[in-house]
mmCIF file of C-alpha atoms in Angstrom:
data_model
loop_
_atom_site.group_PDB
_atom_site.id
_atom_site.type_symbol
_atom_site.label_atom_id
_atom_site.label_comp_id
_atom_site.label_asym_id
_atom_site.label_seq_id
_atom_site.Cartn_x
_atom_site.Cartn_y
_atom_site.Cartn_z
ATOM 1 C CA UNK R 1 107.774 127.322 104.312
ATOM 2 C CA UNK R 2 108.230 124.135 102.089
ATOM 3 C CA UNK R 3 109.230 125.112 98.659
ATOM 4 C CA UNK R 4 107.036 123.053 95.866
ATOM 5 C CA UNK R 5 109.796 120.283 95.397
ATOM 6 C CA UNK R 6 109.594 119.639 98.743
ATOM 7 C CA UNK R 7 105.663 119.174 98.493
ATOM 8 C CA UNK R 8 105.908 116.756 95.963
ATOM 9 C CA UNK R 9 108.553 114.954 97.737
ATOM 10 C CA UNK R 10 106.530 114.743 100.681
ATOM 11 C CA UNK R 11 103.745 113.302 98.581
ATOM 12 C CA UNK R 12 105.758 110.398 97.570
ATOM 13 C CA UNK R 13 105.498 109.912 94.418
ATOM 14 C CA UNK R 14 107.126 106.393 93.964
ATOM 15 C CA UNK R 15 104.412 104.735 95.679
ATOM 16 C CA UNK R 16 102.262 106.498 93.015
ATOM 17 C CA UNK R 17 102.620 102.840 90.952
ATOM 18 C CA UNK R 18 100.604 101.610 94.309
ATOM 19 C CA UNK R 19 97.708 103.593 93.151
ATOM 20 C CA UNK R 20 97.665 103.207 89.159
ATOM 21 C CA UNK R 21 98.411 99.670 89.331
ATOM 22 C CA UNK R 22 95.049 98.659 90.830
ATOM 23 C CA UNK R 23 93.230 100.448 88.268
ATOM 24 C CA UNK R 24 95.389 99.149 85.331
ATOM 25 C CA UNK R 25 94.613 95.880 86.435
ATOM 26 C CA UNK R 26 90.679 96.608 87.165
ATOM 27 C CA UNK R 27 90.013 98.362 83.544
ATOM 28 C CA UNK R 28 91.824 95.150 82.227
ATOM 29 C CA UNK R 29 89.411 92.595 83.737
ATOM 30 C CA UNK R 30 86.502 94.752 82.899
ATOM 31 C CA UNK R 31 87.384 94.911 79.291
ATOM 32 C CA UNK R 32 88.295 91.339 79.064
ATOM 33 C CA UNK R 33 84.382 90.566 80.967
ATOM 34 C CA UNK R 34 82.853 92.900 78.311
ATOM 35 C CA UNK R 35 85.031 91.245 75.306
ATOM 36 C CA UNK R 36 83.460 87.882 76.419
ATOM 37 C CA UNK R 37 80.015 89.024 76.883
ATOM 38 C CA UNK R 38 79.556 90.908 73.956
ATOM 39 C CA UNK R 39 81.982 90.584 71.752
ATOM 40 C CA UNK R 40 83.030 94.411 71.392
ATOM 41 C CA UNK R 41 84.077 97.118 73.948
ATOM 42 C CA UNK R 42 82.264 100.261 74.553
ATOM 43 C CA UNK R 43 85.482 102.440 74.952
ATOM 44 C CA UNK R 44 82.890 105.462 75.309
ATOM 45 C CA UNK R 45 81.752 103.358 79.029
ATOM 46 C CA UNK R 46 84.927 102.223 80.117
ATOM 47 C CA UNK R 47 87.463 105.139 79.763
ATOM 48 C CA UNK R 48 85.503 107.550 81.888
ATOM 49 C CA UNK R 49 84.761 104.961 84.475
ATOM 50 C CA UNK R 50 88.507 104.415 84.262
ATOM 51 C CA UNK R 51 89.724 107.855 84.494
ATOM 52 C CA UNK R 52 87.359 108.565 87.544
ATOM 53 C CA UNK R 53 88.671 105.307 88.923
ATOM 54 C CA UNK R 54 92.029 106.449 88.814
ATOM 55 C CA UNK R 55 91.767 110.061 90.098
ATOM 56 C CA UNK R 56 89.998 108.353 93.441
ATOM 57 C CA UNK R 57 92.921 105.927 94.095
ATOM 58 C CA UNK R 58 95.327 108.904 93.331
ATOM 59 C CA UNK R 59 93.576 111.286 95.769
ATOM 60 C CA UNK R 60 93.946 108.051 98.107
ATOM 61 C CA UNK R 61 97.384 107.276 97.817
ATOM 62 C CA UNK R 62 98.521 111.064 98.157
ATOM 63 C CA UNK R 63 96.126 111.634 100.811
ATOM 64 C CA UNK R 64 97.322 108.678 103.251
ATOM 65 C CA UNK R 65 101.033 109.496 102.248
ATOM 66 C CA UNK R 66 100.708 113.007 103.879
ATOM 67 C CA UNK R 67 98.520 111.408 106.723
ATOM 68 C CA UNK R 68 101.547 109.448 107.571
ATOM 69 C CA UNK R 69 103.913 112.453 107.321
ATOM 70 C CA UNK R 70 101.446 114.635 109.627
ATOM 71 C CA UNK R 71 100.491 111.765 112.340
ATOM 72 C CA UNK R 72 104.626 110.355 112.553
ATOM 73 C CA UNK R 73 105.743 113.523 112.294
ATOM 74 C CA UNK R 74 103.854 114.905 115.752
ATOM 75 C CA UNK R 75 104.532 111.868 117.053
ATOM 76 C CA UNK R 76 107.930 112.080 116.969
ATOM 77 C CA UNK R 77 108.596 108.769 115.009
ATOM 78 C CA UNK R 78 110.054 110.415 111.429
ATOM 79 C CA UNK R 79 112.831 112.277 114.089
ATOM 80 C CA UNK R 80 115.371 109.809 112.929
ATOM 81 C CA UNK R 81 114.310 108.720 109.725
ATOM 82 C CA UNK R 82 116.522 107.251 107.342
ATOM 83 C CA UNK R 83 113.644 107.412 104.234
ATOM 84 C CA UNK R 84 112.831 109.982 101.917
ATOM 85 C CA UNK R 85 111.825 113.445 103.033
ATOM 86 C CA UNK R 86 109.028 114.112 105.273
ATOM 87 C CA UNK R 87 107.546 117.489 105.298
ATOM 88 C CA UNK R 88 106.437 117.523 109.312
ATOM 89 C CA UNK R 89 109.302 115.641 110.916
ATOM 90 C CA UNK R 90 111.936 117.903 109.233
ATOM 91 C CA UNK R 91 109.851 121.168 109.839
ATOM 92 C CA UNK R 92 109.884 122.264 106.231
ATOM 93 C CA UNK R 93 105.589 122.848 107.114
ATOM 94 C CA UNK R 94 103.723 123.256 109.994
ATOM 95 C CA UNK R 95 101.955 120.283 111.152
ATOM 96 C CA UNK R 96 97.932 121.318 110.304
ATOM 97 C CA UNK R 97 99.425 122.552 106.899
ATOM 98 C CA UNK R 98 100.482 118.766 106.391
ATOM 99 C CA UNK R 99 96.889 117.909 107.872
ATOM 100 C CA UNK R 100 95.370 120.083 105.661
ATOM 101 C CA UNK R 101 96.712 118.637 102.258
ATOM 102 C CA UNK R 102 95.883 115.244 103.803
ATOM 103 C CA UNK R 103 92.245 116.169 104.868
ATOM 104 C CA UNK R 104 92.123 118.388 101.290
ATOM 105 C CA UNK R 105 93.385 115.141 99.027
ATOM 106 C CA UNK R 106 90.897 112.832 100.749
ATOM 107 C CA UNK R 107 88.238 114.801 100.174
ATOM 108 C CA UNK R 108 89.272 115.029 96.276
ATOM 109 C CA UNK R 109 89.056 110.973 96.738
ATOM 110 C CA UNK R 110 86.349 111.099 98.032
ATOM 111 C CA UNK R 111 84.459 113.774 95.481
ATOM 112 C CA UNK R 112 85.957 111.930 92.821
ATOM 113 C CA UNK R 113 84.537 108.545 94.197
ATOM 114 C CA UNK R 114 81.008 110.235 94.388
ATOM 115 C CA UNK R 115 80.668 110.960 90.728
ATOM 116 C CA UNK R 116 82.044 107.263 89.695
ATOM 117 C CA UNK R 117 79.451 105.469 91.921
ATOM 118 C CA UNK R 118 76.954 108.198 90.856
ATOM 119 C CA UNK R 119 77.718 107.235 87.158
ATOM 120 C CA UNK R 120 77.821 103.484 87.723
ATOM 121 C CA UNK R 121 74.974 103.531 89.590
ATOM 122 C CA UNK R 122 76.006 101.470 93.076
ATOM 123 C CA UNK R 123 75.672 103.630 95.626
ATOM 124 C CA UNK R 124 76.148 100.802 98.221
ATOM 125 C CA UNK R 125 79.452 101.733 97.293
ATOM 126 C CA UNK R 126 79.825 104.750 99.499
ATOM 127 C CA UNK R 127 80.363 102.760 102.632
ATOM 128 C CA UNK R 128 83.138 100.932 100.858
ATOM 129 C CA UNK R 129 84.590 104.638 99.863
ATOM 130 C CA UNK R 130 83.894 106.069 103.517
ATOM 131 C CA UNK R 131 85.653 102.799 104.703
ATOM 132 C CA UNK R 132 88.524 102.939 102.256
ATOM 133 C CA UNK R 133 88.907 107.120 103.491
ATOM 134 C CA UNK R 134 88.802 105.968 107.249
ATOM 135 C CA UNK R 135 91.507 103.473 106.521
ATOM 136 C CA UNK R 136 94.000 105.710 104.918
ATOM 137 C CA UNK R 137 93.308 108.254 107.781
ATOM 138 C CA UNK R 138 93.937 105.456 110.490
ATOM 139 C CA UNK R 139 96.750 104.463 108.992
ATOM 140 C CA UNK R 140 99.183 106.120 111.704
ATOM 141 C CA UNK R 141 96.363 108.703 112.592
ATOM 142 C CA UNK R 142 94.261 108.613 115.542
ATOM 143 C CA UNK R 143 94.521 107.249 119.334
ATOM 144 C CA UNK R 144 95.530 103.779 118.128
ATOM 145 C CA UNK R 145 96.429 103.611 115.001
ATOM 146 C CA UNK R 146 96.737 100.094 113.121
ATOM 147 C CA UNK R 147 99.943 100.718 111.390
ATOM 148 C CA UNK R 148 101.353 100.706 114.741
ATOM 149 C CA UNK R 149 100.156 97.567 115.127
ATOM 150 C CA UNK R 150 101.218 95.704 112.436
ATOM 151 C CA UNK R 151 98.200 95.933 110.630
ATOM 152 C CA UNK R 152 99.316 98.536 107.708
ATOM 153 C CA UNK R 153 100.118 95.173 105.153
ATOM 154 C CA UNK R 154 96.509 93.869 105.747
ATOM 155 C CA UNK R 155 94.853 96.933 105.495
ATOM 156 C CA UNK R 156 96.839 97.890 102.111
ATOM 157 C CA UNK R 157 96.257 94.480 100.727
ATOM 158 C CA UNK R 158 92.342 95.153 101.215
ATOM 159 C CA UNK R 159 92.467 98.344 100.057
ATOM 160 C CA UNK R 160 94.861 98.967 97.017
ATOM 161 C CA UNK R 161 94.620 95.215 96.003
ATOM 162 C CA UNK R 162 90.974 93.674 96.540
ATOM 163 C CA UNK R 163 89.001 96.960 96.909
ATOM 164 C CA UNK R 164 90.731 99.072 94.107
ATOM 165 C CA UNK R 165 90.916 96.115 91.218
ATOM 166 C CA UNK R 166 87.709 94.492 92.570
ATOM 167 C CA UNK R 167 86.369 98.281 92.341
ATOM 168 C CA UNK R 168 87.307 99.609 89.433
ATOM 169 C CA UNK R 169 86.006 96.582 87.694
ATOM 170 C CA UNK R 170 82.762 96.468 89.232
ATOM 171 C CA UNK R 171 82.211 100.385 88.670
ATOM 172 C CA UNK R 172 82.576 99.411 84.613
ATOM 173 C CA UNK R 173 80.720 96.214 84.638
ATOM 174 C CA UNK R 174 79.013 94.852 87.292
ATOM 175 C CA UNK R 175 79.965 90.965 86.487
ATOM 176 C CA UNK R 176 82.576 89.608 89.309
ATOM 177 C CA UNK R 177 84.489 86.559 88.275
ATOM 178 C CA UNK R 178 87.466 84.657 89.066
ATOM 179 C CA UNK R 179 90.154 86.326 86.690
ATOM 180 C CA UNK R 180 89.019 89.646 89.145
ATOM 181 C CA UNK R 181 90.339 87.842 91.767
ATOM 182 C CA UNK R 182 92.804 86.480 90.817
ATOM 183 C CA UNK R 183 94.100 90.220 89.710
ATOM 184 C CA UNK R 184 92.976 91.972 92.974
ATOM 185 C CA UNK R 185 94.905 89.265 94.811
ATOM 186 C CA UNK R 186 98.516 89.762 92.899
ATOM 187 C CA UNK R 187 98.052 93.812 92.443
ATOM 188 C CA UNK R 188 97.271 93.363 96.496
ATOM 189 C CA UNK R 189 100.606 91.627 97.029
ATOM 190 C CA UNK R 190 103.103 93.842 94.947
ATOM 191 C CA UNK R 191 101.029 96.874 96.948
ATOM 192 C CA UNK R 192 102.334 94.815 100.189
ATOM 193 C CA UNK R 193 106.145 93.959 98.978
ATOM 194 C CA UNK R 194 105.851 98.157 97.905
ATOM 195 C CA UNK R 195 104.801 98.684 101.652
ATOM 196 C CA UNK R 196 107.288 95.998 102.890
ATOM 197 C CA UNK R 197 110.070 97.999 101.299
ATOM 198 C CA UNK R 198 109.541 101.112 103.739
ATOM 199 C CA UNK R 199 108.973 99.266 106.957
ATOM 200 C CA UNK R 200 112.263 96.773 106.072
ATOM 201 C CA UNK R 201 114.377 100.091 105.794
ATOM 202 C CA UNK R 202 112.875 101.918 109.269
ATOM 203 C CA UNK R 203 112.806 98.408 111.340
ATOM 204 C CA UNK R 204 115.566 99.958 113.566
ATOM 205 C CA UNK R 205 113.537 103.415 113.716
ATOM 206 C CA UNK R 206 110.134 102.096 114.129
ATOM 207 C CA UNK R 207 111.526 99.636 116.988
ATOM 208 C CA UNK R 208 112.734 102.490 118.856
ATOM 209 C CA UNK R 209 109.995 104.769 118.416
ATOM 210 C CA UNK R 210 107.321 102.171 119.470
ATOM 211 C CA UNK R 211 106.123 101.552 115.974
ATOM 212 C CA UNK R 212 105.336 97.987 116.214
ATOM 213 C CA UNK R 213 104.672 96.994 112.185
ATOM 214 C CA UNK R 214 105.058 93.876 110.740
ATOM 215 C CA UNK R 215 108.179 94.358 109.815
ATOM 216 C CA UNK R 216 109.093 94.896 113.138
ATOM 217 C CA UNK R 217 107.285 91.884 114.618
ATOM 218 C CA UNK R 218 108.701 89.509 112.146
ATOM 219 C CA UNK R 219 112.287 90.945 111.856
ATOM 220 C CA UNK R 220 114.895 91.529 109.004
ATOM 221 C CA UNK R 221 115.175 87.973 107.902
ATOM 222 C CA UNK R 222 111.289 87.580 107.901
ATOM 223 C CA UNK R 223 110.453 90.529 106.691
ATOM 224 C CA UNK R 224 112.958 89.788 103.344
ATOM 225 C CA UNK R 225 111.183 86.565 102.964
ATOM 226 C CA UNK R 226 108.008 87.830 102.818
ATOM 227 C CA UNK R 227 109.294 90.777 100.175
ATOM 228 C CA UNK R 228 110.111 88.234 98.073
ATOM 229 C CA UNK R 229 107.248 85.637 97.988
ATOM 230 C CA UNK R 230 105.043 89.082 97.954
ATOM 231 C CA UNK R 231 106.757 89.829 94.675
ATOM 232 C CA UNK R 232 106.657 86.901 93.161
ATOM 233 C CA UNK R 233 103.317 85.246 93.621
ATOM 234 C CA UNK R 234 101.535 87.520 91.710
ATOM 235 C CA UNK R 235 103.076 86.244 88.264
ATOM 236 C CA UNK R 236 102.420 82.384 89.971
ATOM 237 C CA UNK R 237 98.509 83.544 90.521
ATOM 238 C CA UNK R 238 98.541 84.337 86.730
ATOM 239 C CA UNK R 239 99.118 81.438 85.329
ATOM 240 C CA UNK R 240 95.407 80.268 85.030
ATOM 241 C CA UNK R 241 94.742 83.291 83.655
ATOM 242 C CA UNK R 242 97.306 82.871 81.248
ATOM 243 C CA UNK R 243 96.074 79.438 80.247
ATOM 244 C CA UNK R 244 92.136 80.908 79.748
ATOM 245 C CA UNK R 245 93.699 84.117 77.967
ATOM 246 C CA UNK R 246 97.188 83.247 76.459
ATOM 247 C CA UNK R 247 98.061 87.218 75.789
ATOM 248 C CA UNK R 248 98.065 87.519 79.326
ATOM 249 C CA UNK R 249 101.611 85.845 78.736
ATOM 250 C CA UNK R 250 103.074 89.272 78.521
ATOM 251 C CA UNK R 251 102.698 89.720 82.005
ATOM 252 C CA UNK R 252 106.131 87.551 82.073
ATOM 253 C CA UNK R 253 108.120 90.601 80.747
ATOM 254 C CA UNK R 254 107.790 92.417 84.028
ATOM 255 C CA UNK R 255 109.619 89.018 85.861
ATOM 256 C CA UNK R 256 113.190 90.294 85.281
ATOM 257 C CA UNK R 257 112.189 93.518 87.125
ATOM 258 C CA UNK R 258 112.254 90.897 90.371
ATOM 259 C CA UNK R 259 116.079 90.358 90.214
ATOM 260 C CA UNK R 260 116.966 93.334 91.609
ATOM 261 C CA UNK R 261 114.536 94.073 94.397
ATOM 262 C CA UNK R 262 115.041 90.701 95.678
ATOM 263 C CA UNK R 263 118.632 90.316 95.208
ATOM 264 C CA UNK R 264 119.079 94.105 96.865
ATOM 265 C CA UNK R 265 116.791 92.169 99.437
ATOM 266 C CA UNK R 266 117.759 88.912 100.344
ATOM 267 C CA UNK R 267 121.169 90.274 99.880
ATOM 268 C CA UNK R 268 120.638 91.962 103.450
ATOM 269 C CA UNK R 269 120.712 96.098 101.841
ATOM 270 C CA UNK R 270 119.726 97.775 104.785
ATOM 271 C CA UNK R 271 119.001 101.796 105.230
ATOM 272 C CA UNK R 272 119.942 103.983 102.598
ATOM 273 C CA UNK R 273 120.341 101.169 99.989
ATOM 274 C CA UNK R 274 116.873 100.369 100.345
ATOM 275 C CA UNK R 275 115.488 103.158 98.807
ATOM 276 C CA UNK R 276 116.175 102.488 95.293
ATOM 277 C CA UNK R 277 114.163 99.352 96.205
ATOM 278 C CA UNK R 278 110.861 101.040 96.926
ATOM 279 C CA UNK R 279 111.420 102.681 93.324
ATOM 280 C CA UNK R 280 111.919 99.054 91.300
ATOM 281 C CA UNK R 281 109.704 97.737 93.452
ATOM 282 C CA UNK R 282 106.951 100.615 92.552
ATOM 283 C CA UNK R 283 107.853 99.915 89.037
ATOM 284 C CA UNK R 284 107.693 96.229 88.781
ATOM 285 C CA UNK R 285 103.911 96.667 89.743
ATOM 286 C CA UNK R 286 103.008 99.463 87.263
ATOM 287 C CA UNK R 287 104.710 97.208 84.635
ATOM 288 C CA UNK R 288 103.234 94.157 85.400
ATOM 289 C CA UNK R 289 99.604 95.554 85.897
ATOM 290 C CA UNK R 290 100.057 97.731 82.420
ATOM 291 C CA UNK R 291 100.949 94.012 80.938
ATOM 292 C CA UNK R 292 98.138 92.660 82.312
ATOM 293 C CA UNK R 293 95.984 95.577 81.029
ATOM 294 C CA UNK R 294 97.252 95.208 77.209
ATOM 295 C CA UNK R 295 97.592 91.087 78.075
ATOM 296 C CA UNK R 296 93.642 90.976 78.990
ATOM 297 C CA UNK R 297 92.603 93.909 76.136
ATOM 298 C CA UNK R 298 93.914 91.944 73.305
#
């Protein structure tokens, strides 16, 4: 029986940064949009919103990690697996256990994502929730999954970049605009490089085990590429945003946290020495969305 260490191991909680980020950066545009409509923020509108906001992409992000432990794990492909512990493919828990805290933390997601869109008011919403849900069960779950397919970076893009910022942004103020987009675009791409991390490190795994990602399809030297201009776009896509809202400067700060995911990178780590990767990499994004949170607030 896994001890409760070993839980929260299996949950993962360095991609955690995958799932705050998002929302960081969402609340930010929404209180910037409200600043320039009205002159004032209604903290009493937006922190509830937020909070709501953020316990759905939690749910989310815990829920599709132990999806991936549970579906890999039966499948055989976490047998040989160089990454941090997984709950099913070591046998610490029983498969439908895993399934269980997956199915359980989805449905938190998607409870959670009921009383936002109730409070907001867009129920048109739910599909995009039932859609986001599906996606993080699909993941590596079902007869074909897409992560198998080298779909996982597109879907997470979507998902914990577009969908999430977009989202959470909407759900406080229902005013789209360009600085939105800009945000869900470079919060989508340090969500990737986080993703790009893991599937650099198992390329030899996943190849054996039939997991065709896109790390597998493009190789080590395309894979490191893409790692880096996924990690450092984002602070290029700020620059309008920095010119239309100078604090949005701070967002700089966060560059030095680049150097060493991309020199560990490009400087060909492979297995083991990739894991301290996925944790700088998990913190660059919290830091820079945080930044761009205070940088769009002020």
């Amino acid at each position: 029986m896994a001890s409760l260490s070993q839980w929260v191991e299996g949950a993962r909680p360095k991609t955690l940064p995958a799932a705050l980020a998002p929302v960081a950066a969402g609340t930010g545009v929404a209180v910037w949009q409200l600043g320039e409509q009205s002159g004032s923020v209604d903290w009493a509108l937006v922190i509830p919103r937020a909070l709501l906001a953020l316990a759905v992409s939690f749910s989310l992000q815990i829920g599709v990690n132990f999806a991936n432990d549970y579906s890999d794990g039966i499948r055989g492909t976490d047998d040989d697996r160089v990454g941090p512990f997984r709950l099913t493919g070591s046998g610490a828990a029983a498969p439908r256990t895993v399934k269980s805290a997956a199915v359980g933390s989805l449905a938190a997601g998607a409870v959670f994502g009921i009383a936002l869109i109730a409070l907001a008011q867009i129920w048109w919403a739910l599909v995009i929730g039932a859609a986001a849900i599906a996606a993080a069960w699909f993941y590596t779950g079902g007869r074909r999954p897409y992560g198998y397919r080298g779909l996982g970076e597109v879907f997470v893009f979507i998902f914990f970049g577009l969908v999430a910022v977009g989202g959470t942004a909407y759900a406080i103020t229902p005013h789209p605009n360009w600085v939105a987009l800009l945000a869900s675009i470079a919060i989508g791409l340090l969500a990737v490089a986080l993703m790009l991390t893991n599937n650099l490190r198992d390329i030899p795994t996943d190849a054996v085990a039939g997991k065709r990602t896109l790390a597998v399809r493009l190789g080590q030297r395309g894979t490191r590429v893409l790692f880096t201009v996924n990690l450092l776009a984002p602070f290029v896509l700020m620059v309008p945003v920095m010119v239309a809202h100078h604090p949005v400067l701070l967002v700089l700060v966060a560059l030095p946290l680049a150097y060493g995911p991309v020199r560990a990178v490009l400087g060909g780590a492979r297995g083991h020495a990739l894991i301290p990767v996925l944790g700088k990499t998990g913190r660059l994004e919290l830091v820079f969305s945080l930044l761009l949170l205070l940088g769009l607030a002020l």
